Structure formats: C-alpha cells, structure tokens
Amino acid sequence: MEKLHSSPNVVKPEGRIADNIVYFARALRKAGMRVGPASVKDAIEAVLAAGIGSRDDFYWTLHAVLVSRHEDHATFDEAFRLFWKSRELIEKMLAMFSPVAPDNREKQKPRAAESRVADAMFEGHNRNRAPQEIPEVEVDARFTFSGNEVLRGKDFAQMSAAEIADAKRAIAELRLPFDMVRTRRFRPDPHGRRADPRAMMRSALRTGGELILPKFRSPREMHPPLVVLADISGSMSQYTRIFLLFLHALAEKRRRVHTFVFGTRLTNLTRQMRHRDPDEALENCSNAVKDWSGGTRIGDTLSEFNRLWSRRVLGQGAVVLLITDGLERDDVAGLAEEMERLKKSCRRLIWLNPLLRFDGFEARARGVKAMLPHVDEFRPVHNLNALSDLVASLGAARTRQSDPRLWLGNLHAA
C-alpha cells in the first residue's frame, strides 16, 4: 500500500493513491456493490483529510465512505484484503504465472464473497489473455451435473455476483404449495353438508316467504399465516441478503406473511417487505434495522416476540420459520422456556440452520441443545436446493431427514 505523509494541517498523497482508490472502487462496483462517482470522490477526499497512519485507519476510512449497505461488508473486506497489496495477493499472482508442484494439502473453505471479488479483480486479465487451443474431447455427459444443478447446490456465501443474480431469479420463481387449512368460518356452498338457515331466510324474504329453498355451506379454507423470525447477527451476515430476497418472494406470493429480524433486538419488517421492488424493499429494511451484524440474543428476542406479537400473528394455524445458527451469546437458561412457549403458540415450528451445510455438524452448542427439543423440523438453508425443499415441505408431512430427534441422538439409540 502506498504511503501517505500527514502533517497537522494537510495530507499529501505520494504516488498514485487517488488512482488506486478509483481502481479499487471500480473493482467493488464489478463485485456487486453500489459505488458511484460521488462516493469515489468522497473517499479520496476522506483519505487526504484523515491523516492515515496505519492500515486499519485506511481500511475504516474507505469503509465509512464506500460501504452503504450492511450486506456489502463481506465484499468490501475481501476486496480490500486482495487489492491493497497484501501478501496473499502476491502469493496468488505467483501461483498464476509460475509452475509449481501440485499441492496435496486439504483446501480451505473459500471466504465469503471471495468469488465475486476475484471475478471483479481479474476480469481484465482474463479478457486480455490470449485464448488457448484446447483439443476437442468427446465427453459422455449423461451422468454429469448441468450448470443449473451446480448453481442450485452451491453455497450462497460462495456465489459470484452473476450467480447471485441467477439465484435471485430462481427464488422469485419458487412455487408455494397449496397448503390450505380449514377455519371455523363458513362459505356458501351448494354441495356443502351443512344447512345454512340464515341464507335460507334471506332467500325467502325475496318471495315474501312463499318459497323457501334449501341453502348449504361448508368450512372456509385459506392459507395459514407464515411468520418468519430471521437472525441478522454477525455470524449470519453472509446469508442475510439472500434470506431477505427469499422472504420478499414469499410475501409477494402469499397474503399473510409476517417478517421479523433479530440480533440484539427484535424488528418487525412486514411493512417494508410489502414493496414490490425487491431492491427497494431491502433498502427500506436496512434503514429500519439498527443492529445489523452485531451480537445474538435469541432468548431475549423470542421473549419479546412471545410477549408482544404472538397473539397478533400466530392465529389460525400459523407456521413459524426460525432462521438462525443457534449460537446464543447470553445465558441459555430462559431460551428453552421461550422456545417451548413459541412451539405451543403455532401449528408448526421449522428451524432453518445454515450450519447444517457441514457434514460433521453436531448439536454441541448450548443454544442448539436448548432449542432442538422444541421444534418440529430441523432443516438446512444454505443453497437453492434447501430453499426448494423447504417450500415443498410446507404442504407435506414431516420427513425423517428433518426430524430434530436425529440430532439429539434419540433415534440413533432406537
């Protein structure tokens, strides 16, 4: 990183720091962030005025100007790490242009937003590189995965900007099941089994009581309310935006969808989610929430929901989707009690946990152990296949794969 000389009154750039900030902003824009010319100008002026003395100071100066959405933090962090001449970038460049021995070490899991940032950084290099002649090889693709199947199985946190756009379109095309429930109210039905005396009297009044025709009714059926409690703490930040897009798609396809998010406090986003444009809806959600990417207080936020909102939104056989990793920051003494109360207030409680993407996941965390006994289903929610399975399960019975007792060890002993 180029050095900046500071004085008590003014800071003068040495070298091409302004040009580098412009190139850095261009890479952020290609990676999917909203960075315009005004933001770039403000970033240059902030760097010249701040008197940067360390790498962390420079990082947070650019972060304060260029990052306007909470979900862009991971992208900015990865881009800054790669762009500003870190040791890891030098190692990657050497690996690209130098022949090396094959590395048999176990590969580490890619960082969040690494694919999007890498595509933006090396776009010019890949475009200007001369095409290589590849020998034509016939491949039997009957048992291979198509591009769509690969996308549906890819983790949301590792998708590129183009793949996230494709996932956004796929989420908008999800079809909700016809999961109707019977209510206590009735509707006119000529083939119903119950007589409707009021309708018969109203019909008889039209003829002065000379003709009384039989009228029938049947129970009214409707979609049950869908209540979503989504965790937006720091451990869930890489999935927050795609989850909100999924919730927006649900709100467009069904009338009674209530959306709540929580970190250290509970926020009702039902009104913000009613905007037809998904980007505008997410922008409204970002302005309404004050605790993005912070800590997690699951017990306190569930207590607030049970006390203030459960009677308003959990009627008529409501289904609750709880999206969290279960990593509680505070004491879990009251968490099990609040989960039990939530379970008794709804018809079905489904816990969606992105940590289930790991094959070796075990229910060892205190929060997970306290919550699992009180849920009806325990499902992953890290890719498009998981979301499709969730949508299909709303109109079907519980399966063995989603039984929470599998993670508590009860079924293994049976």
mmCIF file of C-alpha atoms in Angstrom, residues 28-35 39 59-60 62-77 116 161 164 168 237 240-242 244-245 277-287 289 292-293:
data_model
loop_
_atom_site.group_PDB
_atom_site.id
_atom_site.type_symbol
_atom_site.label_atom_id
_atom_site.label_comp_id
_atom_site.label_asym_id
_atom_site.label_seq_id
_atom_site.Cartn_x
_atom_site.Cartn_y
_atom_site.Cartn_z
ATOM 1 C CA LEU A 28 -16.081 -3.021 -5.820
ATOM 2 C CA ARG A 29 -18.664 -1.988 -8.412
ATOM 3 C CA LYS A 30 -17.950 -5.051 -10.542
ATOM 4 C CA ALA A 31 -18.267 -7.224 -7.425
ATOM 5 C CA GLY A 32 -21.846 -6.019 -6.929
ATOM 6 C CA MET A 33 -21.544 -3.006 -4.600
ATOM 7 C CA ARG A 34 -23.233 0.331 -5.242
ATOM 8 C CA VAL A 35 -20.272 2.687 -5.629
ATOM 9 C CA SER A 39 -18.622 8.079 -3.418
ATOM 10 C CA TYR A 59 -9.409 0.423 5.919
ATOM 11 C CA TRP A 60 -12.038 2.103 8.083
ATOM 12 C CA LEU A 62 -12.634 3.777 2.975
ATOM 13 C CA HIS A 63 -15.221 1.550 4.669
ATOM 14 C CA ALA A 64 -17.055 4.556 6.165
ATOM 15 C CA VAL A 65 -17.445 6.169 2.737
ATOM 16 C CA LEU A 66 -17.861 3.267 0.311
ATOM 17 C CA VAL A 67 -19.994 0.799 2.302
ATOM 18 C CA SER A 68 -23.611 1.966 2.480
ATOM 19 C CA ARG A 69 -25.335 -1.413 2.959
ATOM 20 C CA HIS A 70 -24.679 -3.853 5.780
ATOM 21 C CA GLU A 71 -24.627 -6.845 3.436
ATOM 22 C CA ASP A 72 -21.701 -5.304 1.483
ATOM 23 C CA HIS A 73 -19.281 -5.549 4.413
ATOM 24 C CA ALA A 74 -18.012 -9.026 3.475
ATOM 25 C CA THR A 75 -17.438 -7.973 -0.147
ATOM 26 C CA PHE A 76 -15.537 -4.847 0.872
ATOM 27 C CA ASP A 77 -13.429 -6.751 3.387
ATOM 28 C CA ARG A 116 -17.411 -12.129 -6.585
ATOM 29 C CA ALA A 161 -22.243 -11.639 -8.474
ATOM 30 C CA ILE A 164 -26.395 -14.355 -7.047
ATOM 31 C CA LYS A 168 -32.406 -14.187 -7.205
ATOM 32 C CA SER A 237 -24.297 -11.797 7.813
ATOM 33 C CA THR A 240 -28.758 -12.113 5.305
ATOM 34 C CA ARG A 241 -29.346 -10.547 1.882
ATOM 35 C CA ILE A 242 -30.314 -13.779 0.115
ATOM 36 C CA LEU A 244 -34.385 -11.316 2.742
ATOM 37 C CA LEU A 245 -34.820 -11.857 -1.007
ATOM 38 C CA ASP A 277 -39.392 -3.952 -5.941
ATOM 39 C CA PRO A 278 -37.035 -6.292 -4.016
ATOM 40 C CA ASP A 279 -34.092 -3.863 -4.010
ATOM 41 C CA GLU A 280 -36.280 -1.065 -2.673
ATOM 42 C CA ALA A 281 -37.712 -3.413 -0.057
ATOM 43 C CA LEU A 282 -34.235 -4.420 1.120
ATOM 44 C CA GLU A 283 -33.160 -0.781 1.239
ATOM 45 C CA ASN A 284 -36.152 0.007 3.468
ATOM 46 C CA CYS A 285 -35.262 -2.954 5.694
ATOM 47 C CA SER A 286 -31.673 -1.733 6.002
ATOM 48 C CA ASN A 287 -32.872 1.694 7.135
ATOM 49 C CA VAL A 289 -32.875 -2.177 11.415
ATOM 50 C CA TRP A 292 -27.151 -5.475 11.677
ATOM 51 C CA SER A 293 -24.203 -7.870 12.032
#
